[in-house]
mmCIF file of C-alpha atoms in Angstrom:
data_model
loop_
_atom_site.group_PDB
_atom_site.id
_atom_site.type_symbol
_atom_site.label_atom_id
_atom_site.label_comp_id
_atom_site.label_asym_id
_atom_site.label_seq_id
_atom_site.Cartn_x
_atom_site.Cartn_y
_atom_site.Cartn_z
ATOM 1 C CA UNK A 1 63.952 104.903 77.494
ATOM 2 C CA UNK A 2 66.495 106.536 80.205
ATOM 3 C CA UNK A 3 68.263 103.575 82.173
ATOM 4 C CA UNK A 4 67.836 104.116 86.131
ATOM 5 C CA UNK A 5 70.957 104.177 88.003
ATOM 6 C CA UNK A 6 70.978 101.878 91.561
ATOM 7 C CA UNK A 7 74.092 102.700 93.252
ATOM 8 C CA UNK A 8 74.511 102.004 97.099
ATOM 9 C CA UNK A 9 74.271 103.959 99.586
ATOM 10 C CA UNK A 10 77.560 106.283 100.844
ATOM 11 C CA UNK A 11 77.819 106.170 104.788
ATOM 12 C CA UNK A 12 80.265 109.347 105.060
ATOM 13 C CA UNK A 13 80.015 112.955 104.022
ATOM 14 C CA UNK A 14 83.383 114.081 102.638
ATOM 15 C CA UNK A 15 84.757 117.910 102.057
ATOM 16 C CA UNK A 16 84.913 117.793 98.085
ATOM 17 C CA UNK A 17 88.020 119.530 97.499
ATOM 18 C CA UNK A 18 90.115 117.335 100.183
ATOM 19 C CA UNK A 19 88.975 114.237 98.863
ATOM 20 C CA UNK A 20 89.332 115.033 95.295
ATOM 21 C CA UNK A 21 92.745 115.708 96.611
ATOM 22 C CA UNK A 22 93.132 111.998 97.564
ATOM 23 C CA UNK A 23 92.060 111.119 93.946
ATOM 24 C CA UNK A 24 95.017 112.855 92.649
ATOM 25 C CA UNK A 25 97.508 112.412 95.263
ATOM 26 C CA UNK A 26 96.701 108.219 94.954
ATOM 27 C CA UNK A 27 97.660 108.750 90.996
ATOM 28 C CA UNK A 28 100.790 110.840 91.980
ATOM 29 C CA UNK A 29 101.774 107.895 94.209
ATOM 30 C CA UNK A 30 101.239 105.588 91.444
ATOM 31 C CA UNK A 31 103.128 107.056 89.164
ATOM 32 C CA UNK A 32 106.245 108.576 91.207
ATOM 33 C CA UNK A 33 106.442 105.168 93.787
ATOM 34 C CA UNK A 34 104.672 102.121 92.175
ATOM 35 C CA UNK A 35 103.033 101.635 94.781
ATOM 36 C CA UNK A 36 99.172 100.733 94.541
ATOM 37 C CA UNK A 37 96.653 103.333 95.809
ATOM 38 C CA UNK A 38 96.311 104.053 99.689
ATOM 39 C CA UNK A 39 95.346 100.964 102.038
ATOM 40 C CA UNK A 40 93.962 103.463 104.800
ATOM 41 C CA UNK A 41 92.218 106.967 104.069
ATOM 42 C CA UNK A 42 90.975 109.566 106.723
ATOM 43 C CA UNK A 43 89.642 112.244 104.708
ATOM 44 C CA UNK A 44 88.625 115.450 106.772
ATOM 45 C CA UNK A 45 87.989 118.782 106.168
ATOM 46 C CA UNK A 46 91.247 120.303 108.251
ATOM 47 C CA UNK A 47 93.451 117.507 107.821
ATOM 48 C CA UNK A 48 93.841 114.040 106.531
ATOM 49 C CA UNK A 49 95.710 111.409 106.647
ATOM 50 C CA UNK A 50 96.607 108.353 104.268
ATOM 51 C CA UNK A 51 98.517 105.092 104.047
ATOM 52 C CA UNK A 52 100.558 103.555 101.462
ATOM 53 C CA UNK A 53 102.248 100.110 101.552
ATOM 54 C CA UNK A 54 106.115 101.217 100.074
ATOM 55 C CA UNK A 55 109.359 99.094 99.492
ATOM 56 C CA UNK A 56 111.487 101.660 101.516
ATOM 57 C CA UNK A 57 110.597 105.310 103.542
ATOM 58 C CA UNK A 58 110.772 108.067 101.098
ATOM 59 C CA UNK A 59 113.261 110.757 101.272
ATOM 60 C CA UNK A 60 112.349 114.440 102.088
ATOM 61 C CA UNK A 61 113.442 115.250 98.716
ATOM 62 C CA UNK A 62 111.173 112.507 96.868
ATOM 63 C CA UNK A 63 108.144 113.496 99.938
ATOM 64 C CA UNK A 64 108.801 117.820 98.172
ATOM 65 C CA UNK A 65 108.561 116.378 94.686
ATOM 66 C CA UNK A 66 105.419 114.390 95.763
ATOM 67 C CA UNK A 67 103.846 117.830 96.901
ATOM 68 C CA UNK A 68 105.370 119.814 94.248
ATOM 69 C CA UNK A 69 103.823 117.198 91.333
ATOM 70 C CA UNK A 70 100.223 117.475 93.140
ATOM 71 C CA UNK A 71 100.153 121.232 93.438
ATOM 72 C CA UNK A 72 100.958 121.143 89.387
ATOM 73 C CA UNK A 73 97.922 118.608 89.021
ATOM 74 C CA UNK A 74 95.896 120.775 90.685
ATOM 75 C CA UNK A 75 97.204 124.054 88.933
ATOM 76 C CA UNK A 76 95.964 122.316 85.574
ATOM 77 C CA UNK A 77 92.551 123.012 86.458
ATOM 78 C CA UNK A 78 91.171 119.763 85.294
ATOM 79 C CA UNK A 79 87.731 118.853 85.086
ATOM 80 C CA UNK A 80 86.418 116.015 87.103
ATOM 81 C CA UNK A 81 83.768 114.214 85.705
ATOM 82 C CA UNK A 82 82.196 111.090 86.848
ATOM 83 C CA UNK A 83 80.687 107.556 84.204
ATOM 84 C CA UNK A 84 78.729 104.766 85.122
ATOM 85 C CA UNK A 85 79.522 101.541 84.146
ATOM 86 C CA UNK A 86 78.916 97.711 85.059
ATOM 87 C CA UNK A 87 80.958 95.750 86.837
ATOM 88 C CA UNK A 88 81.792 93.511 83.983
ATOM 89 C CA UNK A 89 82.741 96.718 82.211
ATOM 90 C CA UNK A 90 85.268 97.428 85.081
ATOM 91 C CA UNK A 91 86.413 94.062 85.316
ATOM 92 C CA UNK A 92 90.559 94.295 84.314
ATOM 93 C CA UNK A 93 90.225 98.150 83.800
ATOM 94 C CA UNK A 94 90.133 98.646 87.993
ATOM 95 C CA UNK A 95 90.730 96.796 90.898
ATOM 96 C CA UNK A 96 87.294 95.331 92.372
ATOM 97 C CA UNK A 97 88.410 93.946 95.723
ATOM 98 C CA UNK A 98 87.460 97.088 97.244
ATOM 99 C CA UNK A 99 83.950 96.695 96.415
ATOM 100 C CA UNK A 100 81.629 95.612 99.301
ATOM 101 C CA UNK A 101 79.892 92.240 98.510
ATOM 102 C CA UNK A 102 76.395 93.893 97.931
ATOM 103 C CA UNK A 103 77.703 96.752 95.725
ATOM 104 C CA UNK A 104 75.413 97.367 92.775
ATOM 105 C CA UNK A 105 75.305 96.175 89.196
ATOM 106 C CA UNK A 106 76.238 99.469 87.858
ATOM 107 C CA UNK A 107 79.201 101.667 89.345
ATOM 108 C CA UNK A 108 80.708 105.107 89.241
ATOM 109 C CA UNK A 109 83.800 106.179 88.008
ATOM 110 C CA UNK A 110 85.116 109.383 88.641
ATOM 111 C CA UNK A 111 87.932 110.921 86.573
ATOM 112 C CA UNK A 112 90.318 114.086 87.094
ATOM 113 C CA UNK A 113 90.742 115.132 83.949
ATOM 114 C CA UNK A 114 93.145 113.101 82.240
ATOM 115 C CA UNK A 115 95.467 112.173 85.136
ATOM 116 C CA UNK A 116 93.372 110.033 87.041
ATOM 117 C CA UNK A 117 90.266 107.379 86.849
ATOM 118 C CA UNK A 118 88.671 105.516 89.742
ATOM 119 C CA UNK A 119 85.941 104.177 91.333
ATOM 120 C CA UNK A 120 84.071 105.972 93.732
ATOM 121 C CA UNK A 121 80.828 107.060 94.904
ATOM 122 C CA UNK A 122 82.259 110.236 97.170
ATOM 123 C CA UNK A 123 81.813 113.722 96.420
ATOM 124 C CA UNK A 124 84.079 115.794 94.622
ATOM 125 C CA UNK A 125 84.790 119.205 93.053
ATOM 126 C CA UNK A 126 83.782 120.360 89.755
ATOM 127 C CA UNK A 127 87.715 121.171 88.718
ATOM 128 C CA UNK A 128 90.622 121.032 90.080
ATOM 129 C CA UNK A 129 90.528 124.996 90.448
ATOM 130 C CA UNK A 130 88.240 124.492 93.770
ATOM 131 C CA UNK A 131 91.156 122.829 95.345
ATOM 132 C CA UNK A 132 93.313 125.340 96.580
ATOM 133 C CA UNK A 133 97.004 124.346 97.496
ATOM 134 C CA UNK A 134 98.276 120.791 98.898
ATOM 135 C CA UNK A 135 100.640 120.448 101.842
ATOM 136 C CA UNK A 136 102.129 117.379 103.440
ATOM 137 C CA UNK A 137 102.040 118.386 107.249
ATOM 138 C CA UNK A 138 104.077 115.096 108.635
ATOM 139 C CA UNK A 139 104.512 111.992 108.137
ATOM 140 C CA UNK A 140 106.037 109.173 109.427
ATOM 141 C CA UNK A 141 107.364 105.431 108.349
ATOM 142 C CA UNK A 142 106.676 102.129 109.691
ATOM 143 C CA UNK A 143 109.636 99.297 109.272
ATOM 144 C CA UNK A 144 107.970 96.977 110.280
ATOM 145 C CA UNK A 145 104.813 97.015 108.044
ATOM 146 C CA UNK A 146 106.632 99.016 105.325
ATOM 147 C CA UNK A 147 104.164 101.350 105.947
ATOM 148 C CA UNK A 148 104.191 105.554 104.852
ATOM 149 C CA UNK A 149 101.434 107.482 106.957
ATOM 150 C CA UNK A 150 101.229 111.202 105.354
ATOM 151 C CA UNK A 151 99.073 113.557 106.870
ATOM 152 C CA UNK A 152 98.109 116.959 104.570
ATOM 153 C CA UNK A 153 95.766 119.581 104.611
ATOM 154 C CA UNK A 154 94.364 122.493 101.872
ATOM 155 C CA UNK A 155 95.463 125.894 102.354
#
């Protein structure tokens, strides 16, 4: 007998190849910062924007390797494929705090290929082809906070 899938509701409607975007643009950050994945994400069809918590601003030559290493992500042409899972199944494999407190028993990951795995229940392209080409369009650096706002768009 098939298993039935409950997951909750999604309240937004994103553009598919933007936020597939974030998914590898978070990994990118992961892997060329350690930082964690963004704390803020406005994800729109013409432009977006996201937030990362970072020791120090990055230079313009680490913010043109950052769009350089996406743009070969995407270039791979990677499939994106989505799993369901439990919670308990997730449990040390991703980070849960992001979960609201009446998220469902079972839950979706989504992976790009073999770059990047996460959970979400937002829509996203088929492969990485759909994309079309990344570029950072500004961003700007909070002391303060030790906050790194980039905004970016597809062309």
């Amino acid at each position: 007998m098939e298993r039935q899938i409950q997951l909750n509701e999604h309240n937004k409607q994103e553009y598919p190849p933007m936020h597939t975007t974030e998914h590898i643009i978070n990994q990118t950050m992961i892997r060329l910062f350690g930082c964690g994945r963004s704390t803020s994400a406005h994800i729109e069809r013409k432009k977006s924007k996201l937030d990362y918590r970072l020791e120090a601003c990055p230079t313009e030559e680490q913010i043109k390797h950052l769009e350089v290493t996406v743009n070969e992500v995407i270039a791979r042409h990677l499939p994106v494929t989505t799993e369901y899972i439990t919670q308990e199944e997730a449990k040390g494999r991703f980070d849960l705090e992001r979960l609201p407190e009446d998220a469902s028993e079972t839950v979706r990951v989504v992976k790009v290929g073999d770059y990047d795995e996460c959970l979400c229940i937002g829509m996203h392209v088929a492969n990485t082809s759909e994309i079309g080409t990344f570029k950072i369009i500004s961003h700007d650096w909070d002391e303060e906070t030790k906050r790194w706002r980039m905004r970016f768009k597809l062309v």
